[in-house]
Amino acid sequence: MKIRSCSFEVAAYRPQDYPRAPGPDVVFMGRSNVGKSSMINRLLGAKGLARTSSQPGRTQSVNFYRVNDCCWFVDLPGYGYAKAPEEVRRSWKPMVEGFLDARRERIALALLVVDARHDASPLDKTMLEWLEDKEIPFVIAATKSDKLSGNGRARAAAQLRRELGDDLLLVSAQSGLGTKDIWSRLDRCLAGARESKKDQSWTSKN
Ligand code: GTP
Ligand code: MG
């Protein structure tokens, strides 16, 4: 998909705040500080659109970005940030699970973002189970792979595939590695959403 426009729409804390306008969702979920917001910026070619930070816990709401007036990129708050205030930790689960339940039918693809340099965490595995249970289409995006050498990348991918399953792409928001692979998957999933005509907002220009 050629990006003609993208903009921040809303930071939602409750389902009532989600955008009402139709269009499929592309969802980014994963550990705090893993690089979800950076991946959104890289895929959209829009530096600084989603706010990023070297401090974990930057994204604490469900943030919607409107892309080409036809689909939504959704940045979910990260998990596993031990120093998050108690209130933030308590609100995370209902916020994310509430989102997945409310928008399940709309989700064209969820990207479960993990750090290519580390083993999957128990919370990553829990997320995977949620996605499988709710029958949400997903792919694992192992990011920050620019920090690994060629051999290291192959080893890391093999290890993560053992832990999380075969459907894994090595990517980097910094170097752009794997961006094309993600886009070809996304294009297929968005075309599938359009074909299923679940969503009437699609027009031939998209
Ligand atoms: P939360 O909003 O806290 O959940 O974090 P996030 O997952 O959105 O992470 P964010 O995109 O803010 O990135 C966290 C840090 O990792 C920032 O300092 C980024 O510059 C860095 N980063 C993200 N992606 C990459 C990557 O592919 N390679 C490298 N080297 N650094 C990256
Ligand atoms: Mg973020």
Short mmCIF file of C-alpha atoms and ligand atoms in Angstrom, two decimals:
data_model
loop_
_atom_site.label_atom_id
_atom_site.label_comp_id
_atom_site.label_asym_id
_atom_site.label_seq_id
_atom_site.Cartn_x
_atom_site.Cartn_y
_atom_site.Cartn_z
CA MET A 1 0.00 0.00 0.00
CA LYS A 2 1.30 3.40 -0.89
CA ILE A 3 1.01 5.76 2.06
CA ARG A 4 -0.76 8.94 0.99
CA SER A 5 -1.66 10.19 4.44
CA CYS A 6 -1.29 9.24 8.07
CA SER A 7 -2.19 11.09 11.24
CA PHE A 8 -2.74 10.59 14.95
CA GLU A 9 -6.43 10.09 15.69
CA VAL A 10 -7.01 9.42 19.40
CA ALA A 11 -5.43 8.12 22.61
CA ALA A 12 -8.15 5.87 23.99
CA TYR A 13 -8.50 4.56 27.53
CA ARG A 14 -11.93 2.96 27.10
CA PRO A 15 -13.76 1.33 24.17
CA GLN A 16 -16.15 4.31 24.08
CA ASP A 17 -13.20 6.42 22.95
CA TYR A 18 -12.27 4.24 19.95
CA PRO A 19 -12.83 5.76 16.51
CA ARG A 20 -16.26 4.91 15.13
CA ALA A 21 -15.31 5.32 11.47
CA PRO A 22 -14.98 1.97 9.72
CA GLY A 23 -11.75 0.34 8.50
CA PRO A 24 -9.62 -2.63 9.51
CA ASP A 25 -7.06 -2.43 12.33
CA VAL A 26 -3.35 -3.27 12.17
CA VAL A 27 -2.27 -3.80 15.77
CA PHE A 28 1.16 -3.54 17.40
CA MET A 29 1.62 -5.28 20.73
CA GLY A 30 4.59 -6.39 22.79
CA ARG A 31 6.84 -5.66 25.74
CA SER A 32 7.43 -2.15 26.88
CA ASN A 33 10.40 -0.52 25.10
CA VAL A 34 10.64 -3.31 22.50
CA GLY A 35 10.14 -0.86 19.62
CA LYS A 36 6.42 -0.93 18.71
CA SER A 37 6.04 2.82 18.16
CA SER A 38 9.32 2.95 16.21
CA MET A 39 8.06 0.15 13.94
CA ILE A 40 4.86 2.10 13.22
CA ASN A 41 6.90 5.16 12.24
CA ARG A 42 9.18 3.07 10.01
CA LEU A 43 6.32 1.28 8.24
CA LEU A 44 4.50 4.55 7.59
CA GLY A 45 7.67 6.45 6.70
CA ALA A 46 6.65 9.04 9.28
CA LYS A 47 9.40 9.79 11.78
CA GLY A 48 8.02 11.16 15.04
CA LEU A 49 4.35 10.28 14.34
CA ALA A 50 4.17 7.71 17.17
CA ARG A 51 6.13 8.98 20.17
CA THR A 52 9.11 6.82 21.10
CA SER A 53 11.40 6.89 24.10
CA SER A 54 14.46 5.16 25.48
CA GLN A 55 12.51 4.99 28.78
CA PRO A 56 10.04 2.09 28.94
CA GLY A 57 6.36 2.86 29.45
CA ARG A 58 6.06 5.65 26.86
CA THR A 59 2.77 4.45 25.34
CA GLN A 60 0.14 4.03 28.07
CA SER A 61 -3.08 4.30 26.09
CA VAL A 62 -4.48 2.63 22.99
CA ASN A 63 -3.27 5.00 20.29
CA PHE A 64 -5.01 5.05 16.91
CA TYR A 65 -3.39 6.35 13.72
CA ARG A 66 -5.50 6.91 10.62
CA VAL A 67 -3.77 5.64 7.49
CA ASN A 68 -4.93 6.65 3.97
CA ASP A 69 -8.39 7.27 5.41
CA CYS A 70 -8.97 3.54 5.08
CA CYS A 71 -7.35 1.63 7.94
CA TRP A 72 -6.08 2.10 11.49
CA PHE A 73 -2.64 1.43 12.89
CA VAL A 74 -3.07 0.79 16.62
CA ASP A 75 -0.23 1.15 19.13
CA LEU A 76 -1.03 -0.78 22.31
CA PRO A 77 0.62 -0.03 25.67
CA GLY A 78 3.59 -2.28 26.36
CA TYR A 79 3.70 -4.93 29.07
CA GLY A 80 6.31 -6.20 31.49
CA TYR A 81 7.53 -2.82 32.70
CA ALA A 82 8.38 -3.65 36.30
CA LYS A 83 8.72 -0.04 37.43
CA ALA A 84 5.34 1.05 36.11
CA PRO A 85 3.17 2.61 38.82
CA GLU A 86 0.71 0.13 40.34
CA GLU A 87 -2.24 1.95 38.78
CA VAL A 88 -0.74 1.64 35.28
CA ARG A 89 -0.01 -2.06 35.77
CA ARG A 90 -3.53 -2.73 36.98
CA SER A 91 -5.15 -0.88 34.10
CA TRP A 92 -3.04 -2.57 31.40
CA LYS A 93 -4.84 -5.91 31.24
CA PRO A 94 -8.42 -4.59 30.96
CA MET A 95 -7.25 -1.97 28.48
CA VAL A 96 -5.54 -4.44 26.13
CA GLU A 97 -7.95 -7.32 26.56
CA GLY A 98 -10.88 -4.89 26.21
CA PHE A 99 -9.38 -3.66 22.95
CA LEU A 100 -8.85 -7.17 21.55
CA ASP A 101 -12.38 -8.18 22.46
CA ALA A 102 -14.04 -5.01 21.16
CA ARG A 103 -12.17 -4.90 17.82
CA ARG A 104 -11.52 -8.62 17.22
CA GLU A 105 -13.58 -8.69 14.04
CA ARG A 106 -11.79 -5.69 12.61
CA ILE A 107 -8.21 -6.80 13.19
CA ALA A 108 -6.62 -7.55 9.80
CA LEU A 109 -3.28 -8.39 11.42
CA ALA A 110 -1.67 -8.15 14.87
CA LEU A 111 2.10 -7.81 15.03
CA LEU A 112 3.47 -9.34 18.20
CA VAL A 113 6.73 -7.42 18.50
CA VAL A 114 9.60 -9.11 20.36
CA ASP A 115 13.28 -8.21 20.78
CA ALA A 116 15.35 -10.34 18.37
CA ARG A 117 18.20 -10.40 20.89
CA HIS A 118 16.26 -11.99 23.74
CA ASP A 119 14.33 -15.14 24.48
CA ALA A 120 10.56 -14.74 24.53
CA SER A 121 9.20 -13.75 27.95
CA PRO A 122 6.34 -15.57 29.69
CA LEU A 123 4.18 -12.52 28.91
CA ASP A 124 4.99 -12.83 25.19
CA LYS A 125 3.74 -16.40 25.37
CA THR A 126 0.59 -15.26 27.19
CA MET A 127 -0.04 -12.72 24.43
CA LEU A 128 0.40 -15.42 21.82
CA GLU A 129 -2.19 -17.54 23.64
CA TRP A 130 -4.63 -14.61 23.74
CA LEU A 131 -4.25 -14.11 19.99
CA GLU A 132 -4.71 -17.81 19.29
CA ASP A 133 -7.70 -18.12 21.65
CA LYS A 134 -9.43 -15.12 20.11
CA GLU A 135 -8.54 -16.34 16.58
CA ILE A 136 -6.86 -13.06 15.69
CA PRO A 137 -4.47 -13.28 12.70
CA PHE A 138 -0.93 -12.44 13.80
CA VAL A 139 2.73 -12.51 12.88
CA ILE A 140 5.74 -12.30 15.21
CA ALA A 141 8.01 -9.35 14.38
CA ALA A 142 11.47 -9.81 15.93
CA THR A 143 12.84 -6.28 15.92
CA LYS A 144 16.16 -4.53 16.70
CA SER A 145 17.80 -7.16 14.51
CA ASP A 146 20.22 -4.44 13.32
CA LYS A 147 21.96 -5.09 16.65
CA LEU A 148 22.82 -8.67 15.63
CA SER A 149 25.37 -9.99 13.14
CA GLY A 150 24.26 -12.21 10.24
CA ASN A 151 24.93 -15.45 12.16
CA GLY A 152 23.43 -14.02 15.32
CA ARG A 153 20.26 -13.19 13.40
CA ALA A 154 19.83 -16.72 12.08
CA ARG A 155 20.42 -18.15 15.57
CA ALA A 156 18.02 -15.72 17.20
CA ALA A 157 15.30 -16.39 14.63
CA ALA A 158 15.65 -20.16 15.08
CA GLN A 159 15.42 -19.84 18.88
CA LEU A 160 12.38 -17.53 18.77
CA ARG A 161 10.66 -19.80 16.23
CA ARG A 162 11.11 -22.71 18.63
CA GLU A 163 9.53 -20.64 21.41
CA LEU A 164 6.77 -18.81 19.56
CA GLY A 165 6.18 -20.66 16.29
CA ASP A 166 7.32 -20.48 12.67
CA ASP A 167 5.52 -17.39 11.56
CA LEU A 168 8.26 -14.92 12.47
CA LEU A 169 9.88 -12.07 10.54
CA LEU A 170 13.21 -10.45 11.44
CA VAL A 171 12.90 -6.69 11.28
CA SER A 172 14.53 -3.44 12.31
CA ALA A 173 12.95 -0.02 12.68
CA GLN A 174 16.44 1.44 12.57
CA SER A 175 17.81 -0.10 9.36
CA GLY A 176 14.49 -0.94 7.70
CA LEU A 177 15.39 -4.63 7.47
CA GLY A 178 12.28 -6.75 6.94
CA THR A 179 10.00 -3.76 6.30
CA LYS A 180 9.14 -5.07 2.83
CA ASP A 181 8.25 -8.50 4.24
CA ILE A 182 5.91 -6.89 6.77
CA TRP A 183 4.29 -4.76 4.07
CA SER A 184 3.70 -7.70 1.77
CA ARG A 185 2.02 -9.56 4.65
CA LEU A 186 0.02 -6.45 5.55
CA ASP A 187 -1.07 -5.85 1.97
CA ARG A 188 -2.34 -9.42 1.75
CA CYS A 189 -4.23 -9.18 5.04
CA LEU A 190 -5.74 -5.80 4.20
CA ALA A 191 -6.79 -7.08 0.77
CA GLY A 192 -8.39 -10.07 2.54
CA ALA A 193 -10.28 -7.71 4.87
CA ARG A 194 -11.48 -5.74 1.86
CA GLU A 195 -12.58 -8.83 -0.01
CA SER A 196 -14.52 -10.20 2.93
CA LYS A 197 -16.51 -6.95 2.66
CA LYS A 198 -16.78 -6.92 6.42
CA ASP A 199 -16.03 -3.31 6.03
CA GLN A 200 -17.87 -1.08 3.65
CA SER A 201 -15.44 1.84 3.94
CA TRP A 202 -13.07 0.40 1.35
CA THR A 203 -13.17 1.92 -2.06
CA SER A 204 -11.33 1.04 -5.26
CA LYS A 205 -8.71 3.73 -4.65
CA ASN A 206 -7.34 1.89 -1.64
P1 GTP B 1 6.59 1.58 25.02
O1 GTP B 1 5.77 2.65 24.36
O2 GTP B 1 7.26 2.02 26.26
O3 GTP B 1 5.83 0.30 25.20
O4 GTP B 1 7.83 1.25 24.02
P2 GTP B 1 7.83 0.89 22.46
O5 GTP B 1 7.70 -0.58 22.30
O6 GTP B 1 6.86 1.74 21.71
O7 GTP B 1 9.34 1.27 22.05
P3 GTP B 1 9.88 2.54 21.26
O8 GTP B 1 9.46 2.48 19.83
O9 GTP B 1 9.58 3.77 22.03
O10 GTP B 1 11.46 2.24 21.27
C1 GTP B 1 12.17 2.03 22.47
C2 GTP B 1 13.66 2.33 22.22
O11 GTP B 1 14.21 1.35 21.32
C3 GTP B 1 13.94 3.69 21.58
O12 GTP B 1 15.13 4.21 22.17
C4 GTP B 1 14.16 3.36 20.12
O13 GTP B 1 15.00 4.28 19.44
C5 GTP B 1 14.82 1.98 20.19
N1 GTP B 1 14.51 1.14 19.00
C6 GTP B 1 13.29 0.83 18.53
N2 GTP B 1 13.38 0.02 17.44
C7 GTP B 1 14.70 -0.18 17.21
C8 GTP B 1 15.43 -0.92 16.23
O14 GTP B 1 14.91 -1.60 15.33
N3 GTP B 1 16.81 -0.91 16.35
C9 GTP B 1 17.45 -0.21 17.33
N4 GTP B 1 18.78 -0.28 17.37
N5 GTP B 1 16.78 0.51 18.28
C10 GTP B 1 15.43 0.53 18.21
MG MG B 2 5.47 3.07 22.41
#
